[in-house]
Short mmCIF file of C-alpha atoms in Angstrom, two decimals:
data_model
loop_
_atom_site.label_atom_id
_atom_site.label_comp_id
_atom_site.label_asym_id
_atom_site.label_seq_id
_atom_site.Cartn_x
_atom_site.Cartn_y
_atom_site.Cartn_z
CA MET A 42 0.03 0.04 -0.05
CA ILE A 43 1.37 3.39 -1.05
CA ARG A 44 0.38 6.17 1.42
CA SER A 45 0.48 9.89 1.00
CA ASP A 46 -1.26 13.02 2.09
CA TYR A 47 -2.43 13.92 -1.41
CA LEU A 48 -3.21 11.55 -4.29
CA ILE A 49 -3.67 13.30 -7.58
CA ILE A 50 -4.80 11.43 -10.68
CA GLY A 51 -3.80 13.14 -13.91
CA SER A 52 -1.03 15.46 -15.07
CA GLY A 53 -2.57 18.33 -16.96
CA ILE A 54 -2.62 21.97 -15.77
CA ALA A 55 -4.99 21.19 -12.80
CA GLY A 56 -3.06 18.23 -11.53
CA LEU A 57 0.42 19.65 -11.93
CA SER A 58 -0.37 23.05 -10.49
CA LEU A 59 -2.20 21.47 -7.56
CA ALA A 60 0.65 19.06 -6.90
CA LEU A 61 3.08 22.01 -6.69
CA LYS A 62 0.95 23.76 -4.11
CA ALA A 63 0.07 20.60 -2.15
CA SER A 64 3.74 19.68 -1.76
CA LYS A 65 4.20 22.69 0.53
CA ASN A 66 1.89 20.97 3.09
CA GLY A 67 2.33 17.27 2.65
CA SER A 68 3.39 14.27 0.61
CA VAL A 69 2.04 14.01 -2.81
CA SER A 70 1.58 10.96 -5.11
CA LEU A 71 0.92 12.01 -8.71
CA VAL A 72 -0.31 9.25 -10.86
CA THR A 73 -0.45 9.49 -14.65
CA LYS A 74 -1.38 7.02 -17.35
CA LYS A 75 1.61 7.67 -19.67
CA LYS A 76 4.31 10.27 -19.41
CA LEU A 77 3.75 13.42 -17.36
CA PHE A 78 3.59 15.45 -20.57
CA ASP A 79 0.83 13.30 -22.15
CA SER A 80 -2.32 15.42 -21.45
CA ALA A 81 -4.78 17.61 -23.31
CA THR A 82 -3.11 20.60 -21.67
CA GLY A 83 0.01 19.90 -23.58
CA LYS A 84 -1.87 20.03 -26.85
CA ALA A 85 -3.67 23.21 -26.12
CA GLN A 86 -2.81 25.81 -28.74
CA GLY A 87 -4.91 28.90 -28.23
CA GLY A 88 -4.24 30.18 -24.76
CA ILE A 89 -5.74 31.22 -21.44
CA ALA A 90 -8.47 33.78 -21.15
CA CYS A 91 -7.67 36.41 -18.51
CA ILE A 92 -8.18 40.16 -17.84
CA THR A 93 -4.89 41.86 -18.24
CA ASP A 94 -5.73 44.96 -20.38
CA GLU A 95 -7.25 48.17 -18.90
CA SER A 96 -9.74 48.43 -21.77
CA ASP A 97 -11.25 44.99 -20.86
CA SER A 98 -13.13 44.25 -17.74
CA PHE A 99 -14.22 41.29 -15.35
CA GLU A 100 -17.81 42.10 -16.32
CA ALA A 101 -17.16 41.73 -20.10
CA HIS A 102 -15.39 38.35 -19.62
CA ILE A 103 -18.22 37.18 -17.32
CA ARG A 104 -20.83 38.21 -19.83
CA ASP A 105 -19.06 36.52 -22.77
CA THR A 106 -18.76 33.25 -20.69
CA ILE A 107 -22.45 33.24 -19.68
CA VAL A 108 -23.62 34.14 -23.22
CA SER A 109 -21.58 31.24 -24.56
CA GLY A 110 -22.93 28.98 -21.87
CA ALA A 111 -26.47 29.23 -23.34
CA GLY A 112 -28.20 30.03 -19.98
CA LEU A 113 -26.76 27.10 -18.00
CA CYS A 114 -23.63 28.73 -16.46
CA ASN A 115 -23.47 29.09 -12.62
CA GLU A 116 -22.96 32.84 -12.49
CA LYS A 117 -21.33 32.71 -9.00
CA MET A 118 -18.76 30.20 -10.28
CA VAL A 119 -18.12 32.14 -13.42
CA GLU A 120 -17.52 35.33 -11.34
CA LYS A 121 -15.08 33.68 -9.11
CA MET A 122 -13.18 32.10 -11.91
CA VAL A 123 -12.77 35.27 -13.84
CA ALA A 124 -11.93 37.37 -10.72
CA GLU A 125 -9.22 34.95 -9.54
CA GLY A 126 -7.77 34.53 -12.99
CA PRO A 127 -5.19 37.25 -13.02
CA GLU A 128 -3.59 36.08 -9.78
CA ARG A 129 -3.38 32.49 -10.96
CA VAL A 130 -1.83 33.69 -14.27
CA ARG A 131 0.74 35.72 -12.32
CA GLU A 132 1.68 32.51 -10.52
CA LEU A 133 2.28 30.74 -13.78
CA ILE A 134 4.45 33.68 -14.95
CA SER A 135 6.41 33.56 -11.66
CA LEU A 136 7.05 29.79 -12.22
CA GLY A 137 8.55 30.66 -15.59
CA VAL A 138 5.69 30.55 -18.15
CA GLU A 139 6.65 32.89 -21.05
CA PHE A 140 3.52 34.30 -22.71
CA THR A 141 4.11 36.12 -26.01
CA LYS A 142 4.84 39.91 -25.59
CA LYS A 143 3.93 42.68 -27.92
CA LYS A 144 6.65 43.55 -30.36
CA ASP A 145 9.26 45.82 -28.83
CA SER A 146 7.68 45.46 -25.40
CA ASP A 147 8.96 43.63 -22.29
CA LEU A 148 5.87 44.36 -20.35
CA GLU A 149 2.70 44.18 -22.47
CA PHE A 150 1.37 40.85 -23.65
CA GLU A 151 0.14 40.18 -27.11
CA LEU A 152 -3.51 39.34 -26.64
CA ALA A 153 -5.39 37.08 -29.09
CA LEU A 154 -9.10 37.05 -30.06
CA GLU A 155 -11.16 33.85 -30.27
CA GLY A 156 -14.80 33.00 -30.86
CA GLY A 157 -17.34 34.27 -28.40
CA HIS A 158 -14.96 36.90 -26.89
CA SER A 159 -15.86 40.65 -27.22
CA LYS A 160 -12.29 41.74 -26.65
CA ARG A 161 -8.79 40.54 -27.20
CA ARG A 162 -7.91 38.88 -23.91
CA ILE A 163 -6.23 35.53 -24.67
CA LEU A 164 -2.67 35.26 -23.38
CA HIS A 165 -0.76 32.85 -25.54
CA ALA A 166 2.69 31.45 -26.13
CA GLY A 167 2.75 31.46 -29.82
CA ASP A 168 0.37 28.62 -30.90
CA ILE A 169 1.76 26.10 -28.32
CA THR A 170 0.51 27.64 -25.04
CA GLY A 171 -0.41 24.45 -23.38
CA ASN A 172 3.01 22.97 -24.32
CA GLU A 173 4.76 25.92 -22.60
CA ILE A 174 2.61 25.64 -19.43
CA GLU A 175 3.21 21.90 -19.18
CA ARG A 176 6.95 22.25 -19.70
CA VAL A 177 7.23 24.88 -16.97
CA LEU A 178 4.98 23.04 -14.45
CA ILE A 179 6.88 19.72 -15.03
CA ARG A 180 10.22 21.44 -14.59
CA ASN A 181 9.06 22.78 -11.29
CA ILE A 182 7.49 19.44 -10.23
CA GLU A 183 10.93 17.70 -10.73
CA LYS A 184 12.44 20.02 -8.09
CA HIS A 185 10.16 18.93 -5.25
CA LYS A 186 11.26 15.80 -3.23
CA SER A 187 7.87 15.53 -1.65
CA ILE A 188 6.07 14.80 -4.96
CA THR A 189 6.42 11.23 -6.14
CA VAL A 190 5.46 10.72 -9.78
CA TYR A 191 4.01 7.38 -10.93
CA GLU A 192 4.08 7.40 -14.75
CA TYR A 193 2.61 4.54 -16.71
CA HIS A 194 0.06 3.96 -13.86
CA THR A 195 -3.66 3.73 -14.64
CA ALA A 196 -6.35 4.29 -12.03
CA ILE A 197 -8.84 1.60 -12.04
CA ASP A 198 -11.53 2.31 -9.25
CA LEU A 199 -11.98 4.49 -6.13
CA ILE A 200 -11.64 2.96 -2.72
CA LEU A 201 -14.48 3.89 -0.36
CA ASP A 202 -14.75 2.95 3.29
CA LYS A 203 -18.03 1.76 5.08
CA ASP A 204 -18.96 5.52 5.66
CA ARG A 205 -18.52 6.15 1.89
CA ILE A 206 -15.44 8.28 2.46
CA CYS A 207 -12.91 8.19 -0.34
CA ARG A 208 -9.63 6.61 1.04
CA GLY A 209 -7.69 6.10 -2.22
CA VAL A 210 -7.60 4.39 -5.55
CA TYR A 211 -6.83 0.98 -7.05
CA VAL A 212 -4.21 1.60 -9.67
CA PHE A 213 -2.77 -0.67 -12.45
CA ASP A 214 1.01 -0.50 -13.19
CA ASN A 215 0.99 -0.61 -16.97
CA GLU A 216 4.65 -1.71 -17.36
CA ASN A 217 4.86 -4.43 -14.66
CA ASN A 218 1.12 -5.61 -15.08
CA ASN A 219 0.16 -5.57 -11.46
CA THR A 220 -2.26 -3.72 -9.29
CA GLU A 221 -1.41 -1.43 -6.39
CA ILE A 222 -3.37 0.29 -3.68
CA PHE A 223 -2.85 4.10 -3.24
CA GLU A 224 -4.31 5.46 0.07
CA ALA A 225 -4.50 9.25 0.75
CA LYS A 226 -6.14 11.76 3.03
CA VAL A 227 -7.07 13.71 -0.01
CA THR A 228 -7.83 12.30 -3.40
CA VAL A 229 -8.15 14.58 -6.46
CA LEU A 230 -9.40 13.60 -9.91
CA THR A 231 -7.77 15.72 -12.67
CA CYS A 232 -7.73 13.15 -15.55
CA GLY A 233 -9.15 15.55 -18.26
CA GLY A 234 -11.93 14.58 -20.65
CA ALA A 235 -13.10 11.82 -22.82
CA GLY A 236 -12.75 12.80 -26.49
CA LYS A 237 -11.30 9.38 -27.38
CA THR A 238 -14.79 8.05 -26.73
CA TYR A 239 -15.47 9.54 -30.16
CA LEU A 240 -14.25 8.46 -33.60
CA TYR A 241 -12.80 11.85 -34.48
CA THR A 242 -11.20 13.98 -31.74
CA SER A 243 -8.71 16.63 -31.17
CA ASN A 244 -7.78 14.85 -27.89
CA PRO A 245 -4.68 12.74 -27.08
CA ASP A 246 -5.01 9.01 -26.72
CA VAL A 247 -5.11 9.15 -22.90
CA ALA A 248 -8.52 11.07 -22.89
CA THR A 249 -10.83 8.13 -22.22
CA GLY A 250 -12.84 9.63 -19.39
CA ASP A 251 -11.20 7.53 -16.64
CA ALA A 252 -11.91 9.80 -13.77
CA VAL A 253 -15.43 10.55 -14.59
CA ALA A 254 -16.21 6.82 -15.10
CA MET A 255 -14.53 5.92 -11.71
CA ALA A 256 -16.58 8.59 -9.90
CA TYR A 257 -19.73 7.43 -11.58
CA ARG A 258 -19.24 3.80 -10.66
CA ALA A 259 -18.52 4.94 -7.02
CA GLY A 260 -21.87 6.80 -6.95
CA ALA A 261 -20.78 10.43 -7.30
CA ASP A 262 -23.11 12.94 -8.92
CA ILE A 263 -22.40 13.49 -12.58
CA ALA A 264 -23.98 16.31 -14.60
CA ASN A 265 -24.43 17.67 -18.12
CA MET A 266 -22.59 14.87 -20.02
CA GLU A 267 -24.81 15.64 -23.05
CA PHE A 268 -22.73 18.79 -23.68
CA VAL A 269 -19.82 17.65 -25.69
CA GLN A 270 -17.97 20.43 -27.49
CA PHE A 271 -16.82 19.75 -31.07
CA HIS A 272 -14.05 21.92 -32.13
CA PRO A 273 -15.00 23.28 -35.63
CA THR A 274 -11.58 23.02 -37.19
CA CYS A 275 -9.50 19.86 -36.82
CA LEU A 276 -7.03 19.27 -39.82
CA TYR A 277 -8.65 16.74 -42.29
CA ASN A 278 -5.93 14.40 -43.37
CA SER A 279 -5.86 10.65 -43.23
CA ALA A 280 -2.25 10.65 -42.10
CA VAL A 281 -2.95 12.89 -39.13
CA LYS A 282 -4.66 11.50 -35.96
CA SER A 283 -5.81 14.63 -34.11
CA PHE A 284 -4.20 17.98 -35.15
CA LEU A 285 -6.19 21.08 -34.27
CA ILE A 286 -6.22 24.23 -36.17
CA SER A 287 -6.57 26.80 -33.36
CA GLU A 288 -9.63 29.06 -33.08
CA ALA A 289 -6.99 31.84 -32.89
CA VAL A 290 -6.56 31.46 -36.69
CA ARG A 291 -10.23 32.55 -37.11
CA GLY A 292 -9.50 35.31 -34.60
CA GLU A 293 -6.80 36.59 -37.04
CA GLY A 294 -9.26 36.65 -39.93
CA ALA A 295 -9.41 33.19 -41.38
CA VAL A 296 -12.56 32.47 -43.26
CA LEU A 297 -14.50 29.21 -43.56
CA LYS A 298 -15.28 28.22 -47.20
CA LEU A 299 -16.98 25.50 -49.08
CA ARG A 300 -15.15 23.55 -51.75
CA ASP A 301 -16.48 25.80 -54.43
CA GLY A 302 -14.96 28.78 -52.59
CA GLY A 303 -18.13 30.16 -51.18
CA SER A 304 -18.50 31.35 -47.60
CA PHE A 305 -21.41 29.97 -45.51
CA VAL A 306 -21.17 30.70 -41.80
CA GLU A 307 -22.97 34.05 -42.17
CA LYS A 308 -26.19 32.07 -42.82
CA TYR A 309 -25.98 30.73 -39.26
CA SER A 310 -24.66 33.67 -37.23
CA SER A 311 -24.04 37.39 -37.67
CA GLN A 312 -20.79 36.71 -35.80
CA LYS A 313 -19.70 34.53 -38.65
CA GLU A 314 -16.41 32.73 -37.91
CA LEU A 315 -16.27 34.26 -34.49
CA ALA A 316 -19.57 32.79 -33.29
CA PRO A 317 -19.32 30.34 -30.35
CA ARG A 318 -18.07 26.96 -31.13
CA ASP A 319 -21.36 25.15 -31.04
CA ILE A 320 -22.82 27.42 -33.69
CA VAL A 321 -19.72 27.16 -35.97
CA ALA A 322 -19.48 23.44 -35.52
CA ARG A 323 -23.14 22.91 -36.31
CA ALA A 324 -22.86 25.20 -39.33
CA ILE A 325 -20.05 23.12 -40.82
CA ASP A 326 -21.89 19.73 -39.88
CA SER A 327 -25.03 20.96 -41.60
CA GLU A 328 -23.28 21.98 -44.69
CA LEU A 329 -21.27 18.72 -44.94
CA LYS A 330 -24.41 16.58 -44.51
CA SER A 331 -26.50 18.64 -47.03
CA ARG A 332 -23.75 18.42 -49.61
CA GLY A 333 -22.43 14.94 -48.93
CA GLU A 334 -18.94 16.25 -48.49
CA LYS A 335 -16.24 15.29 -45.89
CA PHE A 336 -14.63 18.69 -45.14
CA VAL A 337 -14.66 22.39 -45.61
CA TYR A 338 -11.78 24.77 -46.00
CA LEU A 339 -10.37 27.38 -43.64
CA ASP A 340 -8.72 30.22 -45.55
CA ILE A 341 -6.05 32.41 -43.94
CA THR A 342 -4.11 33.26 -47.19
CA ALA A 343 -5.07 36.93 -46.87
CA LYS A 344 -2.24 37.10 -44.23
CA ASN A 345 1.36 37.15 -45.37
CA LYS A 346 3.81 34.29 -44.83
CA ASP A 347 5.98 36.21 -42.27
CA PHE A 348 3.04 37.03 -40.07
CA LEU A 349 1.74 33.40 -40.14
CA MET A 350 5.19 31.90 -39.38
CA LYS A 351 5.56 34.13 -36.37
CA ARG A 352 2.04 33.91 -35.02
CA PHE A 353 1.31 30.29 -35.80
CA PRO A 354 4.71 28.55 -36.13
CA ASN A 355 3.51 25.16 -35.07
CA ILE A 356 0.42 25.10 -37.16
CA TYR A 357 2.42 26.52 -40.22
CA ALA A 358 5.12 23.86 -39.87
CA LYS A 359 2.62 20.90 -39.22
CA CYS A 360 0.47 21.82 -42.25
CA LEU A 361 3.61 22.15 -44.36
CA GLU A 362 4.59 18.58 -43.42
CA TYR A 363 1.44 17.50 -45.28
CA GLY A 364 1.91 19.58 -48.35
CA ILE A 365 -0.26 22.65 -47.18
CA ASP A 366 1.36 26.10 -47.23
CA ILE A 367 -1.24 28.02 -45.30
CA SER A 368 0.08 31.39 -46.76
CA LYS A 369 -1.05 29.99 -50.23
CA ASP A 370 -3.33 27.07 -49.61
CA MET A 371 -6.66 26.72 -47.91
CA ILE A 372 -6.75 24.15 -44.95
CA PRO A 373 -9.11 21.27 -45.12
CA VAL A 374 -10.91 21.00 -41.70
CA VAL A 375 -13.67 19.00 -40.07
CA PRO A 376 -15.32 19.25 -36.56
CA ALA A 377 -13.92 16.81 -33.90
CA ALA A 378 -14.85 15.97 -30.32
CA HIS A 379 -12.83 18.43 -28.24
CA PHE A 380 -14.13 19.22 -24.70
CA PHE A 381 -16.71 18.00 -22.12
CA CYS A 382 -18.64 20.62 -20.32
CA GLY A 383 -20.16 18.10 -17.98
CA GLY A 384 -18.44 15.74 -15.54
CA VAL A 385 -18.19 15.03 -11.87
CA VAL A 386 -20.27 17.66 -10.01
CA ILE A 387 -18.18 19.91 -7.74
CA ASP A 388 -18.93 22.81 -5.43
CA GLU A 389 -17.05 26.08 -5.40
CA ASN A 390 -14.13 24.48 -3.66
CA GLY A 391 -13.79 21.46 -5.93
CA ARG A 392 -15.54 18.96 -3.59
CA THR A 393 -17.59 16.20 -5.10
CA SER A 394 -20.57 14.47 -3.61
CA ILE A 395 -18.22 11.76 -1.99
CA GLU A 396 -16.27 12.97 1.07
CA ASN A 397 -12.56 13.50 0.69
CA LEU A 398 -12.86 13.27 -3.10
CA TYR A 399 -12.16 16.41 -5.18
CA ALA A 400 -12.15 17.08 -8.98
CA ALA A 401 -10.80 19.82 -11.05
CA GLY A 402 -10.26 20.70 -14.73
CA GLU A 403 -12.16 18.99 -17.51
CA THR A 404 -13.02 15.99 -15.22
CA ALA A 405 -15.26 18.30 -13.12
CA CYS A 406 -18.62 19.93 -13.84
CA SER A 407 -18.13 23.25 -12.03
CA GLY A 408 -20.84 25.10 -13.74
CA VAL A 409 -18.52 27.71 -15.42
CA HIS A 410 -19.08 26.33 -18.86
CA GLY A 411 -22.77 25.82 -18.85
CA ALA A 412 -23.95 24.28 -22.14
CA ASN A 413 -21.01 25.42 -24.18
CA ARG A 414 -17.38 26.45 -23.17
CA LEU A 415 -16.05 29.81 -24.15
CA ALA A 416 -12.73 29.49 -26.02
CA SER A 417 -9.64 29.45 -23.73
CA ASN A 418 -11.61 29.26 -20.50
CA SER A 419 -10.48 25.62 -19.89
CA LEU A 420 -6.85 26.41 -18.89
CA LEU A 421 -8.14 29.21 -16.78
CA GLU A 422 -10.66 26.90 -14.91
CA GLY A 423 -7.96 24.28 -14.41
CA VAL A 424 -5.53 26.54 -12.57
CA VAL A 425 -8.23 28.42 -10.57
CA TYR A 426 -9.87 25.27 -9.31
CA ALA A 427 -6.50 23.64 -8.42
CA ASP A 428 -5.96 26.58 -6.14
CA ARG A 429 -9.45 26.32 -4.61
CA VAL A 430 -8.99 22.62 -3.94
CA TYR A 431 -5.59 23.24 -2.33
CA LYS A 432 -7.02 25.86 0.01
CA ASP A 433 -10.05 23.79 0.96
CA SER A 434 -8.11 20.52 1.51
CA PHE A 435 -6.18 21.79 4.57
CA GLN A 436 -8.94 20.68 6.93
CA PHE A 437 -8.52 17.02 5.94
CA LEU A 438 -4.74 16.73 6.50
CA GLY A 439 -4.98 16.77 10.28
CA LYS A 440 -7.88 14.26 10.48
CA GLU A 441 -7.31 10.76 11.84
CA TYR A 442 -9.00 8.02 10.00
CA SER A 443 -9.63 4.47 11.09
CA GLU A 444 -7.63 1.70 9.41
CA ILE A 445 -9.29 0.35 6.43
CA ASP A 446 -9.26 -3.24 5.48
CA VAL A 447 -8.64 -2.93 1.73
CA LYS A 448 -8.25 -6.18 -0.11
CA PRO A 449 -6.02 -6.32 -3.17
CA ILE A 450 -7.85 -6.79 -6.36
CA ASP A 451 -7.86 -10.44 -7.41
CA ASP A 452 -6.01 -10.40 -10.73
CA THR A 453 -5.08 -14.12 -10.84
CA LYS A 454 -7.44 -14.70 -13.72
CA PRO A 455 -6.38 -16.88 -16.65
CA SER A 456 -4.03 -14.99 -19.03
CA VAL A 457 -6.27 -14.85 -22.09
CA ASN A 458 -5.31 -12.50 -24.74
CA LYS A 459 -8.20 -10.14 -25.53
CA SER A 460 -6.21 -7.32 -26.93
CA ASN A 461 -7.77 -7.64 -30.44
CA VAL A 462 -11.22 -7.82 -28.94
CA PHE A 463 -10.62 -4.70 -26.86
CA VAL A 464 -9.37 -2.75 -29.92
CA GLN A 465 -12.36 -3.94 -31.93
CA LYS A 466 -14.83 -2.98 -29.23
CA LYS A 467 -13.22 0.45 -28.85
CA GLU A 468 -13.73 1.19 -32.44
CA GLU A 469 -17.32 -0.04 -32.37
CA LEU A 470 -18.00 2.10 -29.27
CA ARG A 471 -16.39 5.22 -30.99
CA ARG A 472 -18.38 4.67 -34.15
CA LEU A 473 -21.57 4.41 -32.09
CA THR A 474 -20.98 7.75 -30.22
CA TRP A 475 -20.09 9.48 -33.58
CA ASP A 476 -23.18 8.27 -35.35
CA TYR A 477 -25.74 8.75 -32.61
CA LEU A 478 -24.25 11.18 -29.98
CA GLY A 479 -22.55 13.69 -32.27
CA ILE A 480 -23.16 17.21 -33.28
CA SER A 481 -26.79 16.66 -34.22
CA ARG A 482 -28.91 14.08 -32.43
CA SER A 483 -32.49 12.62 -32.55
CA ASN A 484 -34.80 10.68 -30.25
CA GLU A 485 -34.51 7.68 -32.52
CA GLY A 486 -30.80 7.84 -32.51
CA LEU A 487 -30.48 8.17 -28.80
CA LEU A 488 -32.73 5.21 -28.19
CA LYS A 489 -30.63 3.19 -30.67
CA ALA A 490 -27.57 4.30 -28.84
CA GLN A 491 -29.06 3.33 -25.43
CA LYS A 492 -29.86 -0.14 -26.71
CA LYS A 493 -26.42 -0.71 -28.13
CA THR A 494 -24.59 0.64 -25.08
CA ASP A 495 -26.71 -1.73 -22.89
CA ILE A 496 -25.60 -4.67 -24.96
CA LEU A 497 -21.96 -3.46 -25.09
CA LYS A 498 -21.96 -2.85 -21.26
CA ILE A 499 -22.82 -6.47 -20.56
CA GLU A 500 -20.12 -7.76 -22.94
CA ILE A 501 -17.38 -5.49 -21.68
CA GLU A 502 -18.12 -6.02 -18.02
CA GLN A 503 -17.88 -9.75 -18.66
CA TYR A 504 -14.59 -9.33 -20.37
CA PHE A 505 -13.35 -7.29 -17.41
CA LYS A 506 -14.14 -10.12 -15.03
CA GLU A 507 -12.73 -12.80 -17.00
CA VAL A 508 -9.33 -11.63 -18.12
CA PRO A 509 -6.30 -9.96 -16.36
CA PHE A 510 -6.15 -6.12 -16.35
CA THR A 511 -4.66 -4.42 -19.35
CA LEU A 512 -4.55 -0.79 -20.28
CA ASP A 513 -6.86 -1.32 -23.30
CA GLY A 514 -9.36 -3.16 -21.06
CA ILE A 515 -9.50 -0.49 -18.41
CA GLU A 516 -9.88 2.24 -21.05
CA LEU A 517 -12.59 0.28 -22.89
CA ARG A 518 -14.60 -0.14 -19.82
CA ASN A 519 -14.31 3.58 -18.98
CA MET A 520 -15.31 4.58 -22.45
CA MET A 521 -18.32 2.44 -22.28
CA PHE A 522 -19.47 4.11 -19.06
CA ILE A 523 -18.90 7.48 -20.66
CA ALA A 524 -21.02 6.64 -23.63
CA GLU A 525 -23.77 5.45 -21.22
CA MET A 526 -23.65 8.72 -19.28
CA ILE A 527 -23.92 10.84 -22.49
CA VAL A 528 -26.95 8.78 -23.51
CA ARG A 529 -28.68 9.12 -20.12
CA SER A 530 -28.02 12.85 -19.97
CA ALA A 531 -29.07 13.44 -23.59
CA ILE A 532 -32.30 11.60 -23.20
CA GLN A 533 -33.20 13.64 -20.16
CA ARG A 534 -32.83 16.97 -21.98
CA LYS A 535 -36.06 17.59 -23.97
CA GLU A 536 -34.78 20.69 -25.71
CA SER A 537 -31.79 21.93 -27.76
CA ARG A 538 -29.39 24.06 -25.84
CA GLY A 539 -25.81 24.95 -26.48
CA LEU A 540 -23.78 21.88 -27.54
CA HIS A 541 -26.81 19.55 -27.38
CA PHE A 542 -28.94 19.80 -30.51
CA ASN A 543 -31.91 17.31 -30.89
CA THR A 544 -33.74 17.50 -34.11
CA ASP A 545 -36.93 16.32 -32.28
CA TYR A 546 -36.68 19.31 -29.82
CA PRO A 547 -35.25 22.24 -31.80
CA PHE A 548 -36.16 24.76 -29.13
CA LEU A 549 -35.27 26.08 -25.73
CA LEU A 550 -37.31 25.38 -22.71
CA PRO A 551 -37.76 28.26 -20.18
CA ASP A 552 -37.01 26.08 -17.21
CA VAL A 553 -33.16 25.59 -17.34
CA LYS A 554 -31.83 22.66 -15.32
CA ASP A 555 -28.64 20.58 -15.10
CA THR A 556 -29.05 16.89 -16.04
CA VAL A 557 -27.69 15.22 -12.85
CA ILE A 558 -27.27 11.43 -12.87
CA ASN A 559 -25.62 8.85 -10.70
CA ILE A 560 -25.39 5.07 -10.56
CA ARG A 561 -26.86 4.81 -6.98
#
C-alpha cells in the first residue's frame, strides 16, 4: 500500500499546479497514465483567457462566458473564476511560463481574439500555449522531493470505506502488469476529458474519461454529459490523427469556405467565424451533410507568410509537413470531439458528492461552462480550481481516519489475450458515439444508442471479470461508461441548448436545469 497526504490522478494543468501547491503541506503521489507530458493541456494551442488589459473588464469576460454557456452557467462560479484568473496567471508567470509579448515590449502581452470573446484577452505562447505551461510546471515538479510521480500507472477504481469516504484508488502498473493500492487523506481527480470516446477527436490518446467513469461507478453525482464540444476546425488528413487548427486562426481573420470557394457561416450567425463553437461546428456539420462532403476549408491566405510563421509557427510547420502552405493554400478542416462541459459535479471548492474526493479541470462539472465552453476558459478553470482545492483541503490533512481493510484486487485470472477484442470494441463504441451522439442528435438515434450501449456494457463488463487487467481493457470499460452517461443525460434533456442539439426538440425550454445522474 502506497500512502501519501495527497493523491492526484492526472497530469494536466490542474493536476500539476495542484501538486506544486500541495507539496508545501504534505506528501504527494501524482499518478499519470503515460508520461507526465501526455495530457490535453500539452496540446492546447490557443491560450488562457484572462483580464490583463485596462480596456477590458471582469464584467465583459463574465458576460461573454455566460452568453456562450447558453443560459446554463453558474454565475457565481463564473464570477469567481474570472476574478481569480489574474492572480493565478501571475503565479504561472512567476514559475517561468513565457507568454508572448507585444513587439518591442517587455511588459505588455500580445492578446489574441477567439470565438465568443468581445475583446482580445487571450494570453498565448505562440500557438503552443499548453506545451509551454506543461513544460514549466513539469520542470518545477521535478524540483520537489515531496512529490512522487508514478508514470505509466492507470487508475482503476476508487476505494471507499464503510462510511462512503474516499480513501484512495486501485491503480494498475501498466509496465509491470500488477495492481497497487494508493491510500491518501485527499484524493483529487484531474484526468481531463473523454474525447477518445468519439471516432474523431482533437484529444490525445489518454483522454478516455477514466476519472468521470470511476466517480460514476462509485456513486458520485455527474452532470451535463450531453454537452460535448466539437471543435470546428480539426485538420482533415488521413495521415494525421488529431491535429487542431486553433480558433485563434479565425481570430486573426481566417474564413471558412466550401469546396467551391463560397462562404457560409454568415447564414448561421451574424458573428460569422467568431460565433461560439457550438454554432460554428453545427454550421459546418449541416453543410457537410447537405452536400455529402467530408470537409470544408479554412482560408487564412489573406495574411502574409511572415505573419503566419511568427503567429502560428506550430500550425504552419505541421500543415507544411502535409503539403499545405497556409500562406497560399486553404486548410481542409472538419469538426472533432474536443471538450466535455459536463463531468463530476463539484462545489465552489472542488468537492464532489463523495467525502474526501475532489475534482478539477475537464474532469469536473463546475458550472462555469454551462452548455458550451467559451474558448480558452479551460486552462483558466484548471488553474483556478486547483488553487481552490488546495486551500479547501487543509482541513482533511490533520484528520485521523480508522484503518481500512482494503483487499487487493484479485487479478489471478487466466491469461487470455483479448487485446484484439478490446481494440475492436473500442472502435465499435467510438463509431456508435459518432453516429448517434454527435453534433446533431435525434430521439430515434438516442434510443438506438441506449440499446447498443446496454448490450456493449454486458459484454465489456464480462470481459473485465474474465481476463487480467490491461490498459486497453480498463480504457474500454471507462469509455463504455462515458457513452452510457452521455446517452442518459441526452435523453433527459427535452430541448436543444448549447452543444446539445436534438432535431426532435429544436427549441429552448424556459426552465433551465442541469441533467444530474448517478449510479446509486
